[in-house]
Structure formats: C-alpha cells, structure tokens
C-alpha cells in the first residue's frame, strides 16, 4: 500500500505538493484550517508545519510499507546521510500569501516563502528555503522587505555555498534554461512566464582557484543530466554582470551552447515588466517551441 492508497482508505483528503501529500493535521489538539501536515509519498514521514506534530504515517496506521518502497526508503536515508546540513522550515514560520513587488502570491507559495518574526535575523525579511539536489534545505535566503536595510540579502548559515536554484526547474524550454544573478530576478521571470529561470546567486561563479573550472562544471552537471544543453545568461546590465557573464560563458563553453542576453545599463531581470518578459520569451522561443513541463 502506498501513502495515497492509505489516505484514501482512511477517508483522508489530500492534495499533491511536489514529493509530498498535504493533509489536515492529524493531531486532534490542532484545529488545522489550512492543511499544514506534509507527508513524504515514499517514506511516509510526516510533519505539521504549524504545530510540529510528526511521525510516520505507516506506523501511525499500523500499515506495512511496500517492500519496494522500503528499499527506496533505505536508499533515501543513505543519500541523506551524505549531506552535511539539513534544516527545517521553522515551526514559527508564517507562510507568505500575498503579492509583493509585483510578484504573485502563487509564485511565493511555489518557493515556500515565509516570514518569521521570532528570529531576529529574519525579522522584516521575506525568507526562502534553499534546497540542495536531494531536496534537503541547506540554507535560508532572506530579503529585507522595507526601505534599505543592510544587508539587503541575508543567507543563513552565512557561509553556505549556495547551489543553482532551483536546480530542477519546473520547465525546460527547447532544452534550455535562463540564468539570472539574483533570487528576485528568478522569481520575477518565473512569475511572468519563464519558469525555466535559474538563480546563480551572484556573478562570481568563476574562480581562479578552481582548476579547470571543475567545481563550476560539477555545479552545472545537474542541468546537463536533465537534458539541458543551452544556457541563456541574463545577468544585470552593469559592468559586474557583463564581466560575470562573459567569464561564465568561456568557462562552460565546452559543455553548453551559451548565449549572453544583454540588458540596458542599470536594468536587472527583477525589474522587467510582464510585457518585457513576454518579449524575451517570444524572442528566445517561437510558438512551436518544445516545453517540457516538470511535475513538482
Ligand atoms: Zn498540527
């Protein structure tokens, strides 16, 4: 019996969210109006992001996990033991559910944005969990929401080496993705229809100490494995963006077909309007382009 069958059998309504199913909290003490208990479809592990109720759905209902699933479970556990840091969205997280800076609530939901006033580092910030390729949270990335705070962006833990994000984009169009510098650049592009946009967290991807760019290539290997062969680089329209883009292009030119898209001086992808982004989409991809939707 898999998790979906189990829930159906128990008359529990669920909805899909990535690798999880979401149901109303099973803790009888918790009146869960907006379902906040997530269950991993394979492992059956669950956690309520509101009250912290957690456990294993199979054990809770005294149902055996499939043999195949338990093999996968073992593998999953092995994989996760290799990752150094695993974080959880804080129980005090207040999930973001409105429009902000012209980006829709749906896009914020997709990237699990939250606020957390109980954490002094995050107070006044909109925070995003950053996932590694195993879907483990390895860091939180927070942007100050009001006026100009210093620093505008804050990553916690501070010295985390950030991956490309999302490493598994929701869409791949014509075997290509679009690389942008900042998290909000990615959100804006995603929100306005280019869901194959990936954030690089800055322009300094190429470093002299990285012999033969081997670390950089490893970082991009996940894209190659997904069948991505073309990279469009859409960095900010300033000197740093232009320099970063040309260095990245020469570092990865043997692995990918790369095109640098120039923005006007002072323009960044986060400030592009819906019609700007539609124009970019039409310029890059004609109507017959092949879009591979990736189910989340
Ligand atoms: Zn709960």
mmCIF file of C-alpha atoms and ligand atoms in Angstrom:
data_model
loop_
_atom_site.group_PDB
_atom_site.id
_atom_site.type_symbol
_atom_site.label_atom_id
_atom_site.label_comp_id
_atom_site.label_asym_id
_atom_site.label_seq_id
_atom_site.Cartn_x
_atom_site.Cartn_y
_atom_site.Cartn_z
ATOM 1 C CA UNK A 1 0.000 0.000 0.000
ATOM 2 C CA UNK A 2 1.380 3.403 -0.910
ATOM 3 C CA UNK A 3 0.689 6.596 1.004
ATOM 4 C CA UNK A 4 -2.061 7.768 -1.377
ATOM 5 C CA UNK A 5 -3.892 4.440 -1.093
ATOM 6 C CA UNK A 6 -3.517 4.557 2.639
ATOM 7 C CA UNK A 7 -5.045 8.017 2.907
ATOM 8 C CA UNK A 8 -7.876 7.097 0.536
ATOM 9 C CA UNK A 9 -8.549 4.006 2.629
ATOM 10 C CA UNK A 10 -8.723 6.196 5.734
ATOM 11 C CA UNK A 11 -11.016 8.718 4.033
ATOM 12 C CA UNK A 12 -8.428 11.439 4.469
ATOM 13 C CA UNK A 13 -8.497 14.148 1.812
ATOM 14 C CA UNK A 14 -5.104 15.064 0.420
ATOM 15 C CA UNK A 15 -3.505 17.234 -2.197
ATOM 16 C CA UNK A 16 -0.231 16.873 -4.020
ATOM 17 C CA UNK A 17 2.743 19.151 -3.463
ATOM 18 C CA UNK A 18 5.991 18.018 -5.016
ATOM 19 C CA UNK A 19 7.083 14.794 -3.358
ATOM 20 C CA UNK A 20 4.628 15.327 -0.544
ATOM 21 C CA UNK A 21 0.954 14.978 0.135
ATOM 22 C CA UNK A 22 -0.693 17.639 2.248
ATOM 23 C CA UNK A 23 -3.499 16.873 4.652
ATOM 24 C CA UNK A 24 -5.162 18.486 7.644
ATOM 25 C CA UNK A 25 -3.113 17.925 10.757
ATOM 26 C CA UNK A 26 -3.680 14.562 12.419
ATOM 27 C CA UNK A 27 -3.041 15.973 15.877
ATOM 28 C CA UNK A 28 -6.545 16.158 17.445
ATOM 29 C CA UNK A 29 -5.402 19.161 19.516
ATOM 30 C CA UNK A 30 -4.677 21.139 16.370
ATOM 31 C CA UNK A 31 -7.593 22.737 14.537
ATOM 32 C CA UNK A 32 -5.930 22.896 11.137
ATOM 33 C CA UNK A 33 -7.977 25.127 8.827
ATOM 34 C CA UNK A 34 -5.347 25.399 6.103
ATOM 35 C CA UNK A 35 -3.910 21.899 5.745
ATOM 36 C CA UNK A 36 -0.350 22.063 7.010
ATOM 37 C CA UNK A 37 0.699 18.473 7.531
ATOM 38 C CA UNK A 38 3.010 17.197 4.834
ATOM 39 C CA UNK A 39 3.643 13.529 4.151
ATOM 40 C CA UNK A 40 6.544 12.221 2.104
ATOM 41 C CA UNK A 41 4.905 9.961 -0.502
ATOM 42 C CA UNK A 42 7.697 7.419 -0.383
ATOM 43 C CA UNK A 43 8.906 7.327 3.183
ATOM 44 C CA UNK A 44 5.569 8.137 4.794
ATOM 45 C CA UNK A 45 7.294 10.559 7.148
ATOM 46 C CA UNK A 46 5.090 13.471 8.077
ATOM 47 C CA UNK A 47 5.379 16.784 9.827
ATOM 48 C CA UNK A 48 2.909 19.517 10.638
ATOM 49 C CA UNK A 49 4.468 22.897 9.896
ATOM 50 C CA UNK A 50 2.047 24.577 12.231
ATOM 51 C CA UNK A 51 2.146 22.546 15.449
ATOM 52 C CA UNK A 52 5.151 20.316 14.923
ATOM 53 C CA UNK A 53 3.240 17.040 15.084
ATOM 54 C CA UNK A 54 5.375 14.472 13.322
ATOM 55 C CA UNK A 55 5.897 10.775 12.826
ATOM 56 C CA UNK A 56 5.434 8.101 10.194
ATOM 57 C CA UNK A 57 2.068 7.577 8.544
ATOM 58 C CA UNK A 58 2.621 3.820 8.085
ATOM 59 C CA UNK A 59 3.475 3.346 11.726
ATOM 60 C CA UNK A 60 0.654 5.610 12.815
ATOM 61 C CA UNK A 61 -1.916 3.474 10.962
ATOM 62 C CA UNK A 62 -0.099 0.196 11.557
ATOM 63 C CA UNK A 63 0.176 -0.480 7.858
ATOM 64 C CA UNK A 64 3.175 -2.081 6.231
ATOM 65 C CA UNK A 65 5.153 -0.017 3.786
ATOM 66 C CA UNK A 66 5.649 -1.765 0.398
ATOM 67 C CA UNK A 67 8.828 -3.764 0.089
ATOM 68 C CA UNK A 68 9.846 -1.666 -2.924
ATOM 69 C CA UNK A 69 9.143 1.483 -1.005
ATOM 70 C CA UNK A 70 11.177 0.358 1.959
ATOM 71 C CA UNK A 71 14.106 -0.335 -0.382
ATOM 72 C CA UNK A 72 13.715 3.175 -1.755
ATOM 73 C CA UNK A 73 13.408 4.383 1.809
ATOM 74 C CA UNK A 74 16.738 2.792 2.676
ATOM 75 C CA UNK A 75 18.353 4.431 -0.328
ATOM 76 C CA UNK A 76 16.797 7.758 0.544
ATOM 77 C CA UNK A 77 18.149 7.570 4.062
ATOM 78 C CA UNK A 78 21.586 6.656 2.723
ATOM 79 C CA UNK A 79 21.560 9.557 0.339
ATOM 80 C CA UNK A 80 20.525 11.999 3.016
ATOM 81 C CA UNK A 81 23.271 10.780 5.361
ATOM 82 C CA UNK A 82 25.801 12.084 2.844
ATOM 83 C CA UNK A 83 24.529 15.617 3.045
ATOM 84 C CA UNK A 84 26.192 17.715 5.685
ATOM 85 C CA UNK A 85 23.488 20.132 6.715
ATOM 86 C CA UNK A 86 19.760 19.543 6.886
ATOM 87 C CA UNK A 87 17.487 22.305 8.034
ATOM 88 C CA UNK A 88 13.765 22.598 8.519
ATOM 89 C CA UNK A 89 11.424 25.494 7.958
ATOM 90 C CA UNK A 90 10.962 26.888 11.479
ATOM 91 C CA UNK A 91 7.736 25.965 13.237
ATOM 92 C CA UNK A 92 7.233 29.679 13.823
ATOM 93 C CA UNK A 93 7.237 30.355 10.057
ATOM 94 C CA UNK A 94 4.351 32.436 8.803
ATOM 95 C CA UNK A 95 3.913 31.417 5.164
ATOM 96 C CA UNK A 96 3.820 34.324 2.739
ATOM 97 C CA UNK A 97 0.492 34.574 0.995
ATOM 98 C CA UNK A 98 0.248 37.878 -0.842
ATOM 99 C CA UNK A 99 1.601 39.872 -3.741
ATOM 100 C CA UNK A 100 4.846 41.745 -3.136
ATOM 101 C CA UNK A 101 6.979 43.751 -5.555
ATOM 102 C CA UNK A 102 4.682 42.812 -8.443
ATOM 103 C CA UNK A 103 5.201 39.093 -7.897
ATOM 104 C CA UNK A 104 2.127 36.959 -7.245
ATOM 105 C CA UNK A 105 1.251 35.054 -4.097
ATOM 106 C CA UNK A 106 1.298 31.808 -6.144
ATOM 107 C CA UNK A 107 4.955 32.279 -7.017
ATOM 108 C CA UNK A 108 5.830 32.950 -3.371
ATOM 109 C CA UNK A 109 3.929 29.822 -2.411
ATOM 110 C CA UNK A 110 5.784 27.790 -5.009
ATOM 111 C CA UNK A 111 9.092 28.805 -3.430
ATOM 112 C CA UNK A 112 7.792 28.372 0.129
ATOM 113 C CA UNK A 113 8.370 31.980 1.145
ATOM 114 C CA UNK A 114 7.771 32.819 4.771
ATOM 115 C CA UNK A 115 8.268 35.428 7.443
ATOM 116 C CA UNK A 116 9.483 34.645 10.923
ATOM 117 C CA UNK A 117 9.358 37.448 13.439
ATOM 118 C CA UNK A 118 10.618 35.171 16.209
ATOM 119 C CA UNK A 119 14.041 35.024 14.543
ATOM 120 C CA UNK A 120 15.850 38.349 14.875
ATOM 121 C CA UNK A 121 17.904 37.680 11.751
ATOM 122 C CA UNK A 122 14.738 37.229 9.711
ATOM 123 C CA UNK A 123 12.596 39.946 11.275
ATOM 124 C CA UNK A 124 11.440 42.268 8.484
ATOM 125 C CA UNK A 125 12.572 39.844 5.805
ATOM 126 C CA UNK A 126 10.876 37.542 3.360
ATOM 127 C CA UNK A 127 12.706 34.241 3.628
ATOM 128 C CA UNK A 128 13.129 31.368 1.166
ATOM 129 C CA UNK A 129 14.391 27.885 1.873
ATOM 130 C CA UNK A 130 17.202 26.912 -0.492
ATOM 131 C CA UNK A 131 17.189 23.240 -1.405
ATOM 132 C CA UNK A 132 20.063 21.039 -2.418
ATOM 133 C CA UNK A 133 19.652 18.448 -5.195
ATOM 134 C CA UNK A 134 18.315 15.935 -2.677
ATOM 135 C CA UNK A 135 15.599 18.402 -1.772
ATOM 136 C CA UNK A 136 17.100 18.992 1.646
ATOM 137 C CA UNK A 137 17.054 22.534 2.913
ATOM 138 C CA UNK A 138 20.652 23.689 3.208
ATOM 139 C CA UNK A 139 20.117 27.405 3.835
ATOM 140 C CA UNK A 140 17.626 30.216 4.154
ATOM 141 C CA UNK A 141 17.836 33.292 1.988
ATOM 142 C CA UNK A 142 16.095 36.380 3.314
ATOM 143 C CA UNK A 143 15.473 39.713 1.640
ATOM 144 C CA UNK A 144 14.662 42.830 3.598
ATOM 145 C CA UNK A 145 11.125 43.945 2.743
ATOM 146 C CA UNK A 146 11.083 47.571 3.768
ATOM 147 C CA UNK A 147 13.344 50.558 2.965
ATOM 148 C CA UNK A 148 17.041 49.870 2.665
ATOM 149 C CA UNK A 149 18.327 47.649 5.380
ATOM 150 C CA UNK A 150 21.872 46.468 5.445
ATOM 151 C CA UNK A 151 22.422 43.809 4.290
ATOM 152 C CA UNK A 152 19.553 43.663 1.812
ATOM 153 C CA UNK A 153 20.031 39.909 1.458
ATOM 154 C CA UNK A 154 20.955 37.600 4.264
ATOM 155 C CA UNK A 155 21.862 33.941 3.972
ATOM 156 C CA UNK A 156 21.781 31.691 6.976
ATOM 157 C CA UNK A 157 24.022 29.802 7.715
ATOM 158 C CA UNK A 158 26.163 32.666 6.478
ATOM 159 C CA UNK A 159 28.933 30.690 4.817
ATOM 160 C CA UNK A 160 26.749 28.246 2.917
ATOM 161 C CA UNK A 161 27.891 27.618 -0.629
ATOM 162 C CA UNK A 162 24.669 28.220 -2.470
ATOM 163 C CA UNK A 163 23.667 25.918 -5.316
ATOM 164 C CA UNK A 164 21.958 26.909 -8.527
ATOM 165 C CA UNK A 165 18.342 27.339 -7.599
ATOM 166 C CA UNK A 166 16.025 25.763 -8.463
ATOM 167 C CA UNK A 167 18.337 23.009 -9.610
ATOM 168 C CA UNK A 168 15.322 21.157 -11.087
ATOM 169 C CA UNK A 169 13.362 23.906 -12.817
ATOM 170 C CA UNK A 170 9.609 23.479 -13.252
ATOM 171 C CA UNK A 171 10.030 23.854 -17.006
ATOM 172 C CA UNK A 172 12.743 23.248 -19.561
ATOM 173 C CA UNK A 173 12.059 25.015 -22.863
ATOM 174 C CA UNK A 174 13.835 23.893 -26.048
ATOM 175 C CA UNK A 175 16.414 22.130 -23.855
ATOM 176 C CA UNK A 176 17.396 25.478 -22.392
ATOM 177 C CA UNK A 177 17.319 27.462 -19.177
ATOM 178 C CA UNK A 178 17.901 31.125 -18.370
ATOM 179 C CA UNK A 179 20.477 32.068 -15.748
ATOM 180 C CA UNK A 180 19.979 35.199 -13.657
ATOM 181 C CA UNK A 181 22.021 36.630 -10.769
ATOM 182 C CA UNK A 182 19.505 37.181 -8.018
ATOM 183 C CA UNK A 183 16.737 35.319 -6.287
ATOM 184 C CA UNK A 184 14.198 38.057 -7.055
ATOM 185 C CA UNK A 185 15.313 38.106 -10.677
ATOM 186 C CA UNK A 186 14.422 34.410 -10.815
ATOM 187 C CA UNK A 187 11.096 34.951 -9.037
ATOM 188 C CA UNK A 188 10.109 37.748 -11.408
ATOM 189 C CA UNK A 189 10.967 35.751 -14.535
ATOM 190 C CA UNK A 190 9.169 32.688 -13.170
ATOM 191 C CA UNK A 191 6.148 34.744 -12.193
ATOM 192 C CA UNK A 192 5.830 36.305 -15.649
ATOM 193 C CA UNK A 193 6.032 33.066 -17.617
ATOM 194 C CA UNK A 194 9.650 31.962 -17.918
ATOM 195 C CA UNK A 195 9.619 29.073 -15.484
ATOM 196 C CA UNK A 196 12.920 27.793 -16.828
ATOM 197 C CA UNK A 197 14.862 30.501 -14.983
ATOM 198 C CA UNK A 198 17.594 29.599 -12.503
ATOM 199 C CA UNK A 199 19.317 31.854 -9.982
ATOM 200 C CA UNK A 200 23.123 31.711 -9.697
ATOM 201 C CA UNK A 201 23.325 33.828 -6.515
ATOM 202 C CA UNK A 202 25.708 36.381 -7.921
ATOM 203 C CA UNK A 203 28.182 36.769 -10.748
ATOM 204 C CA UNK A 204 31.315 35.414 -9.112
ATOM 205 C CA UNK A 205 30.899 31.823 -10.257
ATOM 206 C CA UNK A 206 34.274 31.514 -11.926
ATOM 207 C CA UNK A 207 37.234 31.486 -9.566
ATOM 208 C CA UNK A 208 40.948 31.247 -10.283
ATOM 209 C CA UNK A 209 41.487 28.609 -7.607
ATOM 210 C CA UNK A 210 39.023 26.286 -9.340
ATOM 211 C CA UNK A 211 41.397 24.329 -11.561
ATOM 212 C CA UNK A 212 39.877 23.690 -14.958
ATOM 213 C CA UNK A 213 36.602 25.031 -13.583
ATOM 214 C CA UNK A 214 35.899 21.550 -12.255
ATOM 215 C CA UNK A 215 33.814 22.741 -9.307
ATOM 216 C CA UNK A 216 31.826 25.027 -11.548
ATOM 217 C CA UNK A 217 31.146 22.230 -14.011
ATOM 218 C CA UNK A 218 30.062 19.953 -11.201
ATOM 219 C CA UNK A 219 27.646 22.626 -10.063
ATOM 220 C CA UNK A 220 26.132 22.714 -13.549
ATOM 221 C CA UNK A 221 26.131 18.936 -14.031
ATOM 222 C CA UNK A 222 22.595 18.596 -12.695
ATOM 223 C CA UNK A 223 21.405 20.667 -15.632
ATOM 224 C CA UNK A 224 23.236 18.543 -18.140
ATOM 225 C CA UNK A 225 21.737 15.392 -16.639
ATOM 226 C CA UNK A 226 18.269 16.829 -17.136
ATOM 227 C CA UNK A 227 18.926 17.209 -20.830
ATOM 228 C CA UNK A 228 19.651 20.927 -20.752
ATOM 229 C CA UNK A 229 22.102 21.832 -23.492
ATOM 230 C CA UNK A 230 21.599 25.582 -23.899
ATOM 231 C CA UNK A 231 22.144 28.333 -21.360
ATOM 232 C CA UNK A 232 20.966 31.883 -21.790
ATOM 233 C CA UNK A 233 22.788 34.233 -19.431
ATOM 234 C CA UNK A 234 20.664 37.189 -18.388
ATOM 235 C CA UNK A 235 22.766 38.976 -15.797
ATOM 236 C CA UNK A 236 22.313 42.577 -14.688
ATOM 237 C CA UNK A 237 23.015 45.397 -17.122
ATOM 238 C CA UNK A 238 26.099 46.645 -15.290
ATOM 239 C CA UNK A 239 29.835 46.024 -15.523
ATOM 240 C CA UNK A 240 29.817 43.248 -12.913
ATOM 241 C CA UNK A 241 27.005 41.450 -14.726
ATOM 242 C CA UNK A 242 28.678 41.762 -18.126
ATOM 243 C CA UNK A 243 32.057 40.585 -16.836
ATOM 244 C CA UNK A 244 30.499 37.699 -14.902
ATOM 245 C CA UNK A 245 28.501 36.591 -17.934
ATOM 246 C CA UNK A 246 31.485 36.536 -20.274
ATOM 247 C CA UNK A 247 33.651 34.645 -17.749
ATOM 248 C CA UNK A 248 30.892 32.087 -17.231
ATOM 249 C CA UNK A 249 30.454 31.684 -20.955
ATOM 250 C CA UNK A 250 34.112 30.935 -21.541
ATOM 251 C CA UNK A 251 34.250 28.571 -18.566
ATOM 252 C CA UNK A 252 31.302 26.475 -19.724
ATOM 253 C CA UNK A 253 31.514 26.830 -23.496
ATOM 254 C CA UNK A 254 32.682 23.233 -23.976
ATOM 255 C CA UNK A 255 29.699 21.814 -22.103
ATOM 256 C CA UNK A 256 26.864 24.034 -23.241
ATOM 257 C CA UNK A 257 25.757 26.203 -26.075
ATOM 258 C CA UNK A 258 25.708 29.615 -24.393
ATOM 259 C CA UNK A 259 24.189 32.929 -25.378
ATOM 260 C CA UNK A 260 24.564 36.136 -23.386
ATOM 261 C CA UNK A 261 21.492 38.356 -23.400
ATOM 262 C CA UNK A 262 22.338 41.998 -22.838
ATOM 263 C CA UNK A 263 20.182 44.224 -20.704
ATOM 264 C CA UNK A 264 20.356 48.018 -20.835
ATOM 265 C CA UNK A 265 22.624 49.744 -18.332
ATOM 266 C CA UNK A 266 21.057 49.710 -14.884
ATOM 267 C CA UNK A 267 18.356 47.156 -15.767
ATOM 268 C CA UNK A 268 18.107 43.828 -13.973
ATOM 269 C CA UNK A 269 15.702 40.924 -14.643
ATOM 270 C CA UNK A 270 13.938 41.624 -11.365
ATOM 271 C CA UNK A 271 12.733 44.966 -12.680
ATOM 272 C CA UNK A 272 11.396 43.714 -16.014
ATOM 273 C CA UNK A 273 7.678 44.095 -16.653
ATOM 274 C CA UNK A 274 5.296 41.402 -17.797
ATOM 275 C CA UNK A 275 5.480 42.679 -21.380
ATOM 276 C CA UNK A 276 9.303 42.840 -21.274
ATOM 277 C CA UNK A 277 9.435 39.212 -20.206
ATOM 278 C CA UNK A 278 6.836 38.198 -22.797
ATOM 279 C CA UNK A 279 9.037 39.848 -25.445
ATOM 280 C CA UNK A 280 12.077 37.930 -24.225
ATOM 281 C CA UNK A 281 10.039 34.725 -24.328
ATOM 282 C CA UNK A 282 8.948 35.408 -27.901
ATOM 283 C CA UNK A 283 12.468 36.339 -28.929
ATOM 284 C CA UNK A 284 14.002 33.186 -27.459
ATOM 285 C CA UNK A 285 11.269 30.700 -28.171
ATOM 286 C CA UNK A 286 8.865 30.699 -31.067
ATOM 287 C CA UNK A 287 5.353 29.379 -30.656
ATOM 288 C CA UNK A 288 6.315 25.873 -31.734
ATOM 289 C CA UNK A 289 8.959 25.541 -29.080
ATOM 290 C CA UNK A 290 9.062 22.364 -27.104
ATOM 291 C CA UNK A 291 8.334 22.971 -23.449
ATOM 292 C CA UNK A 292 8.890 20.138 -21.051
ATOM 293 C CA UNK A 293 6.765 20.625 -18.006
ATOM 294 C CA UNK A 294 8.234 19.046 -14.926
ATOM 295 C CA UNK A 295 5.708 17.950 -12.388
ATOM 296 C CA UNK A 296 6.594 19.149 -8.943
HETATM 297 ZN ZN1 LIG B 1 -0.656 20.337 13.529
#
